[in-house]
PDB file of C-alpha atoms in Angstrom:
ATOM      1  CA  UNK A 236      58.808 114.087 159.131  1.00  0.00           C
ATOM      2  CA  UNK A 237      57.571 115.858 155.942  1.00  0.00           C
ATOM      3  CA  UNK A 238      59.374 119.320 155.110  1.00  0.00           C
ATOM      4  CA  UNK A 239      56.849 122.580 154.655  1.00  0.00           C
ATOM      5  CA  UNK A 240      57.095 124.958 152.240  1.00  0.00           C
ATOM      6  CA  UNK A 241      55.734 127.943 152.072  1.00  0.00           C
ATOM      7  CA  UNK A 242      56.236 130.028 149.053  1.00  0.00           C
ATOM      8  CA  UNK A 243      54.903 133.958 148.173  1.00  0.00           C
ATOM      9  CA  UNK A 244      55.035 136.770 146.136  1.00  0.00           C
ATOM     10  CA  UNK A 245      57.585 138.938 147.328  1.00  0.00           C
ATOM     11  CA  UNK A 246      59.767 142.295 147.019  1.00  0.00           C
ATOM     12  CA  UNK A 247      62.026 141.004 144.165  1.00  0.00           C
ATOM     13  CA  UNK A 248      64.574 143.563 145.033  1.00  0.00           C
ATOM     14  CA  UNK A 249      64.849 142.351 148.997  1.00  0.00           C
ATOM     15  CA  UNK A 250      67.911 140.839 150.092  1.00  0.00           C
ATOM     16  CA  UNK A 251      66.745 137.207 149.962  1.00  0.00           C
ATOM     17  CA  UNK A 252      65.522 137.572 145.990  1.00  0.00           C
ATOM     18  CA  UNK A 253      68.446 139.388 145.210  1.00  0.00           C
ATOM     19  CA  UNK A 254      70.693 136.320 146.607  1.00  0.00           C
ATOM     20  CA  UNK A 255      68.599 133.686 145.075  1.00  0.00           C
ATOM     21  CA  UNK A 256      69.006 135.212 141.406  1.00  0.00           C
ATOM     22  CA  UNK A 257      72.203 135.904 142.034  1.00  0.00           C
ATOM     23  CA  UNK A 258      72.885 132.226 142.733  1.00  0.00           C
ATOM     24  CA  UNK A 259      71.031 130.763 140.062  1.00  0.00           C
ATOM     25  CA  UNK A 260      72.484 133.261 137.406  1.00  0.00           C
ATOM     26  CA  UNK A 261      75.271 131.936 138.351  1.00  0.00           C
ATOM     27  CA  UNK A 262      74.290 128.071 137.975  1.00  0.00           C
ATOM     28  CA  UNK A 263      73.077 129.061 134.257  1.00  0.00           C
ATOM     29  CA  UNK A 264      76.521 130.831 133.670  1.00  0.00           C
ATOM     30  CA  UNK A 265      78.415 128.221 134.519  1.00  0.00           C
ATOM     31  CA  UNK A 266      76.382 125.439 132.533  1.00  0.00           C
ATOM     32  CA  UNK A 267      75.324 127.673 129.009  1.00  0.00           C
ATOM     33  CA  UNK A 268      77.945 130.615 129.456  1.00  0.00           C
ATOM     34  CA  UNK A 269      77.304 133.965 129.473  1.00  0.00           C
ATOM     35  CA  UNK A 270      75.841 136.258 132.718  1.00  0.00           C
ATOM     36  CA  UNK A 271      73.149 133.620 133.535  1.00  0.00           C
ATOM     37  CA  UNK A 272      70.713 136.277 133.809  1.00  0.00           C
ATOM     38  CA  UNK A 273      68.481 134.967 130.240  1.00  0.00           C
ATOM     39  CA  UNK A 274      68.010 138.426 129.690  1.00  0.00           C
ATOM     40  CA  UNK A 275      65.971 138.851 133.045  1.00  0.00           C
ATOM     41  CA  UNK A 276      65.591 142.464 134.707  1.00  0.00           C
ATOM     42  CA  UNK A 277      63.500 143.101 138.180  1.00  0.00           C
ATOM     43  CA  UNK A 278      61.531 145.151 136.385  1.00  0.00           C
ATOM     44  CA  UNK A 279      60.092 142.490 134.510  1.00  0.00           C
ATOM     45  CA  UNK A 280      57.983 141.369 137.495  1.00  0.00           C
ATOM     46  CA  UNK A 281      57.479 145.484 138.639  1.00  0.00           C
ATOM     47  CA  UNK A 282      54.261 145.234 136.489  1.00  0.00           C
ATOM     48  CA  UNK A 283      50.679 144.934 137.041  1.00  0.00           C
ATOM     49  CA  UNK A 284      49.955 141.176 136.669  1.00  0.00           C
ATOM     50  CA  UNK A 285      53.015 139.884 137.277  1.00  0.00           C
ATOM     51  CA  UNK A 286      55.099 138.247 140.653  1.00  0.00           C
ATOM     52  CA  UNK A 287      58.317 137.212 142.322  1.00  0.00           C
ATOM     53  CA  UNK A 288      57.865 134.475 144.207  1.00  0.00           C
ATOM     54  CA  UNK A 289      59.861 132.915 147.283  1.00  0.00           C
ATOM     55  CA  UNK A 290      59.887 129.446 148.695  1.00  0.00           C
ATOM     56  CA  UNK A 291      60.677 128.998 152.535  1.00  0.00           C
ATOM     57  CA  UNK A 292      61.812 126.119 155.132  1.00  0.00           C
ATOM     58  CA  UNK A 293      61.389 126.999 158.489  1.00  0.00           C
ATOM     59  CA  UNK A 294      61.135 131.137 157.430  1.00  0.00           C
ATOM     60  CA  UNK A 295      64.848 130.650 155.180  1.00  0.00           C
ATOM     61  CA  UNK A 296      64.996 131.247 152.016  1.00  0.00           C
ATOM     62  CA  UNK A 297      64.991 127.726 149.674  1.00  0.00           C
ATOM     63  CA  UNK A 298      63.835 129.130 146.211  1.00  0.00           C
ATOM     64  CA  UNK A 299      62.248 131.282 143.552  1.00  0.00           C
ATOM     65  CA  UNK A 300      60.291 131.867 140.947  1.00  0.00           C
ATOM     66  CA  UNK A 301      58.712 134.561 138.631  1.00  0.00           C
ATOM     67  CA  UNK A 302      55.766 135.379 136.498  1.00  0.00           C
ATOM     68  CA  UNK A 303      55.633 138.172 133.849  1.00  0.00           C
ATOM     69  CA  UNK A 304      53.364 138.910 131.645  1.00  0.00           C
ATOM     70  CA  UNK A 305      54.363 137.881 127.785  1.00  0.00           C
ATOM     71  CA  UNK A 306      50.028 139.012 126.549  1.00  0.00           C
ATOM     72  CA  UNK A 307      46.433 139.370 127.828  1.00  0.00           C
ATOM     73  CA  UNK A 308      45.961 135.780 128.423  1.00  0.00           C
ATOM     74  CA  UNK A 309      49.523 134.043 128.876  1.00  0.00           C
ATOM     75  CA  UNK A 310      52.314 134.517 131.579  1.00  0.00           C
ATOM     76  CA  UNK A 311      56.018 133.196 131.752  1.00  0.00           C
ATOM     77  CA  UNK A 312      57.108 131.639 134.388  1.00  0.00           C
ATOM     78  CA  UNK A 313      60.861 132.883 134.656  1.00  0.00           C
ATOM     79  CA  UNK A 314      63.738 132.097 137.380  1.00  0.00           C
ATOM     80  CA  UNK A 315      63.381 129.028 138.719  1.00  0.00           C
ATOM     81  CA  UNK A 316      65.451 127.782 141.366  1.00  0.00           C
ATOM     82  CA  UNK A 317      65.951 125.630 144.326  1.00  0.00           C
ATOM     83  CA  UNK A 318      68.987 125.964 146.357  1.00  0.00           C
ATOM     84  CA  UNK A 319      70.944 122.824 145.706  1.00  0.00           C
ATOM     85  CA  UNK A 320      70.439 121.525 149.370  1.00  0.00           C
ATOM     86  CA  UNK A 321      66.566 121.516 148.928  1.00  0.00           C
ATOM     87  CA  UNK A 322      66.169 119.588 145.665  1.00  0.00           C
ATOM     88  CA  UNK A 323      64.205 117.129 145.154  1.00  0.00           C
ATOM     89  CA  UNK A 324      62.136 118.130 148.146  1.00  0.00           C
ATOM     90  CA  UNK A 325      58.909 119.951 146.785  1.00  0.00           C
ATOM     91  CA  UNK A 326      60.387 123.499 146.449  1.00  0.00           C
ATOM     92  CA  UNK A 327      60.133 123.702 142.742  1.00  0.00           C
ATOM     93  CA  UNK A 328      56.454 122.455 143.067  1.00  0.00           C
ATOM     94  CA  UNK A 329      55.631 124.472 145.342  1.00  0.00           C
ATOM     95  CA  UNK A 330      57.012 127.548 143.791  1.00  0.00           C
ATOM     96  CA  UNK A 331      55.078 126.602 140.252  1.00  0.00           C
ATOM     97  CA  UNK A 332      51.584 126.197 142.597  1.00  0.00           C
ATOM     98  CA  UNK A 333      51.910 129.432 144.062  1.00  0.00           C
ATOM     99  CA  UNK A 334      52.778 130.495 140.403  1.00  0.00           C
ATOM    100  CA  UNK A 335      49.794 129.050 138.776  1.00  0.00           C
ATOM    101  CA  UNK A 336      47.577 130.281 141.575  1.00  0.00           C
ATOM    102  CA  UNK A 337      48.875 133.868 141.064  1.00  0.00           C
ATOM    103  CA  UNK A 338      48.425 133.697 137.227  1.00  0.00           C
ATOM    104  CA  UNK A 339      44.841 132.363 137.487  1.00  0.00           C
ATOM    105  CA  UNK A 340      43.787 135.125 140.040  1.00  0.00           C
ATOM    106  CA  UNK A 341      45.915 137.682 137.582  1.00  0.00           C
ATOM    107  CA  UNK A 342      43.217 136.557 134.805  1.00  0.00           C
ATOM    108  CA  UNK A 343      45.443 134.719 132.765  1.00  0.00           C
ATOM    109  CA  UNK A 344      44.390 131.378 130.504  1.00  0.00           C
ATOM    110  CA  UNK A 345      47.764 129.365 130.372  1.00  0.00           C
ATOM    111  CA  UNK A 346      51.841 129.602 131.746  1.00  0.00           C
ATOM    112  CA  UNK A 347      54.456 129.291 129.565  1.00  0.00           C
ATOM    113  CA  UNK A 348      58.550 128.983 130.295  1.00  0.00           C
ATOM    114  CA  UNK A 349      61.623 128.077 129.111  1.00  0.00           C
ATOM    115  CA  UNK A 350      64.326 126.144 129.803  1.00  0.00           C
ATOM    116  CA  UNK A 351      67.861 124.948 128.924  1.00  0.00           C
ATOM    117  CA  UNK A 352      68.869 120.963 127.236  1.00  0.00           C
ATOM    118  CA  UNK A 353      71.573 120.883 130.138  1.00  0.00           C
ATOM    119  CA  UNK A 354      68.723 121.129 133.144  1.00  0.00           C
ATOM    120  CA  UNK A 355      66.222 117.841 132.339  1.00  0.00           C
ATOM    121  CA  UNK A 356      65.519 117.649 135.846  1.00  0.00           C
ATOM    122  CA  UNK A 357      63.544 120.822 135.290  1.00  0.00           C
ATOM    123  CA  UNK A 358      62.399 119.736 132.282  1.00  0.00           C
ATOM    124  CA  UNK A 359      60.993 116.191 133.845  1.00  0.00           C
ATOM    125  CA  UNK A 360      59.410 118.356 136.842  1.00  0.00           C
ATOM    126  CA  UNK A 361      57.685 120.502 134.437  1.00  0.00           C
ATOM    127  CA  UNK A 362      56.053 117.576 132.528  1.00  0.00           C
ATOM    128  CA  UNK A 363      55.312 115.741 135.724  1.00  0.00           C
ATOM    129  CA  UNK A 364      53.436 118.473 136.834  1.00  0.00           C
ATOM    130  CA  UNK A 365      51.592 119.021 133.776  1.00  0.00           C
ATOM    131  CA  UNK A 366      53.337 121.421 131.640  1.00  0.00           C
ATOM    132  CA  UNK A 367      53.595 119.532 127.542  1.00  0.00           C
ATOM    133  CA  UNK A 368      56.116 120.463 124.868  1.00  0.00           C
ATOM    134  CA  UNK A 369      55.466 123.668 122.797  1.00  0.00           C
ATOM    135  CA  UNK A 370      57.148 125.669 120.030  1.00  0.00           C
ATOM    136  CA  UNK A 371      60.114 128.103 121.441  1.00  0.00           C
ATOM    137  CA  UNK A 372      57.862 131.194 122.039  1.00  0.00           C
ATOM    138  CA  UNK A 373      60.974 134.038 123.217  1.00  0.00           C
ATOM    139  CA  UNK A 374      64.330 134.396 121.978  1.00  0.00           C
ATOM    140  CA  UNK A 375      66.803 133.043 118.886  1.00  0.00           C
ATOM    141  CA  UNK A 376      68.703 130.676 121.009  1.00  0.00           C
ATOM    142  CA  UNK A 377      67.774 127.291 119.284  1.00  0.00           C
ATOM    143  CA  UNK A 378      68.806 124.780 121.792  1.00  0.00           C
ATOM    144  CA  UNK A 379      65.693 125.529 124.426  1.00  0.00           C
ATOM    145  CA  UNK A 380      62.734 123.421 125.694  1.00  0.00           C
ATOM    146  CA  UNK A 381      59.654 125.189 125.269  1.00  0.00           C
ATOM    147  CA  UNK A 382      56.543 124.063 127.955  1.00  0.00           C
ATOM    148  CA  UNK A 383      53.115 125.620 128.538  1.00  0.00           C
ATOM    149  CA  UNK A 384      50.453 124.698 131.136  1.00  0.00           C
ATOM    150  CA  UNK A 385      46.631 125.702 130.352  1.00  0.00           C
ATOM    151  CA  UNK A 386      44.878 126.870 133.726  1.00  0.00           C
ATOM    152  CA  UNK A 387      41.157 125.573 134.052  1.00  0.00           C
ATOM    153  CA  UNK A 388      39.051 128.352 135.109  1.00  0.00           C
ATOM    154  CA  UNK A 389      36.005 127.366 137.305  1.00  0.00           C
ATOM    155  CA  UNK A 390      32.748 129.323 136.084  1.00  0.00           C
ATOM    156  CA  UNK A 391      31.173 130.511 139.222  1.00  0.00           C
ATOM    157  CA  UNK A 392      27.125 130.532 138.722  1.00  0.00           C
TER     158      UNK A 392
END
């Protein structure tokens, strides 16, 4: 029996998005110091163009994601996070399709993120899923693993 996911954009200040950052700022605390929080605000994704996204089992709460907008034609993909219990299931995937799907109907050309040296499970999934190594593109913190994804956009004649 196959597990579904269903992941959407969703109020990032409800009580389920609130929980999930709070538990994953607190995963990054623990493993790079500091808040966790990698400078993230709910604001961020308040914006035209931009999304917090929230992956369900069974209508629970499994995992997020984010998309803000960093110009005109790229978006980062911020906040990623499975609950530890759902790993390794298709919750990360899932988020990231819903994110790319979002991103292309926002307009944008490509998705870009980053992410720690201490997390290459994340780093694997993003290759995997076709994400491919880029320059660090935000911040001054030197150990991070840059990744961007171009979207195809389908010409409709």
């Amino acid at each position: 029996m196959s597990l579904v996911v269903q992941a959407a954009a969703e109020d990032v200040r409800s009580e389920d998005s609130v929980q999930l950052i709070r538990e994953l700022s607190s995963e990054l605390g623990l493993l790079y110091g500091g808040d966790g929080t990698a400078g993230f605000q709910p604001s961020d994704v308040e914006t035209p163009r931009a999304a917090f996204i929230v992956a369900r089992l069974d209508g629970h709460p499994v995992g997020c994601g984010a998309i803000r907008p960093l110009d005109d034609q790229s978006v980062e993909v911020k906040r990623m996070y499975t609950r530890p219990g759902y790993r390794r299931k298709g919750v990360a995937q899932t988020i990231l399709a819903e994110a790319e799907r979002l991103a292309a109907e926002f307009g944008y050309t490509n998705l870009k993120l980053q992410t720690g040296p201490l997390q290459p499970e994340a780093a694997a999934l993003y290759e995997r899923v076709g994400y491919y190594s880029i320059p660090i593109f935000s911040g001054d913190w030197d150990r991070v693993l840059a990744f961007q994804k171009d979207l195809v956009h389908q010409r409709v004649n």
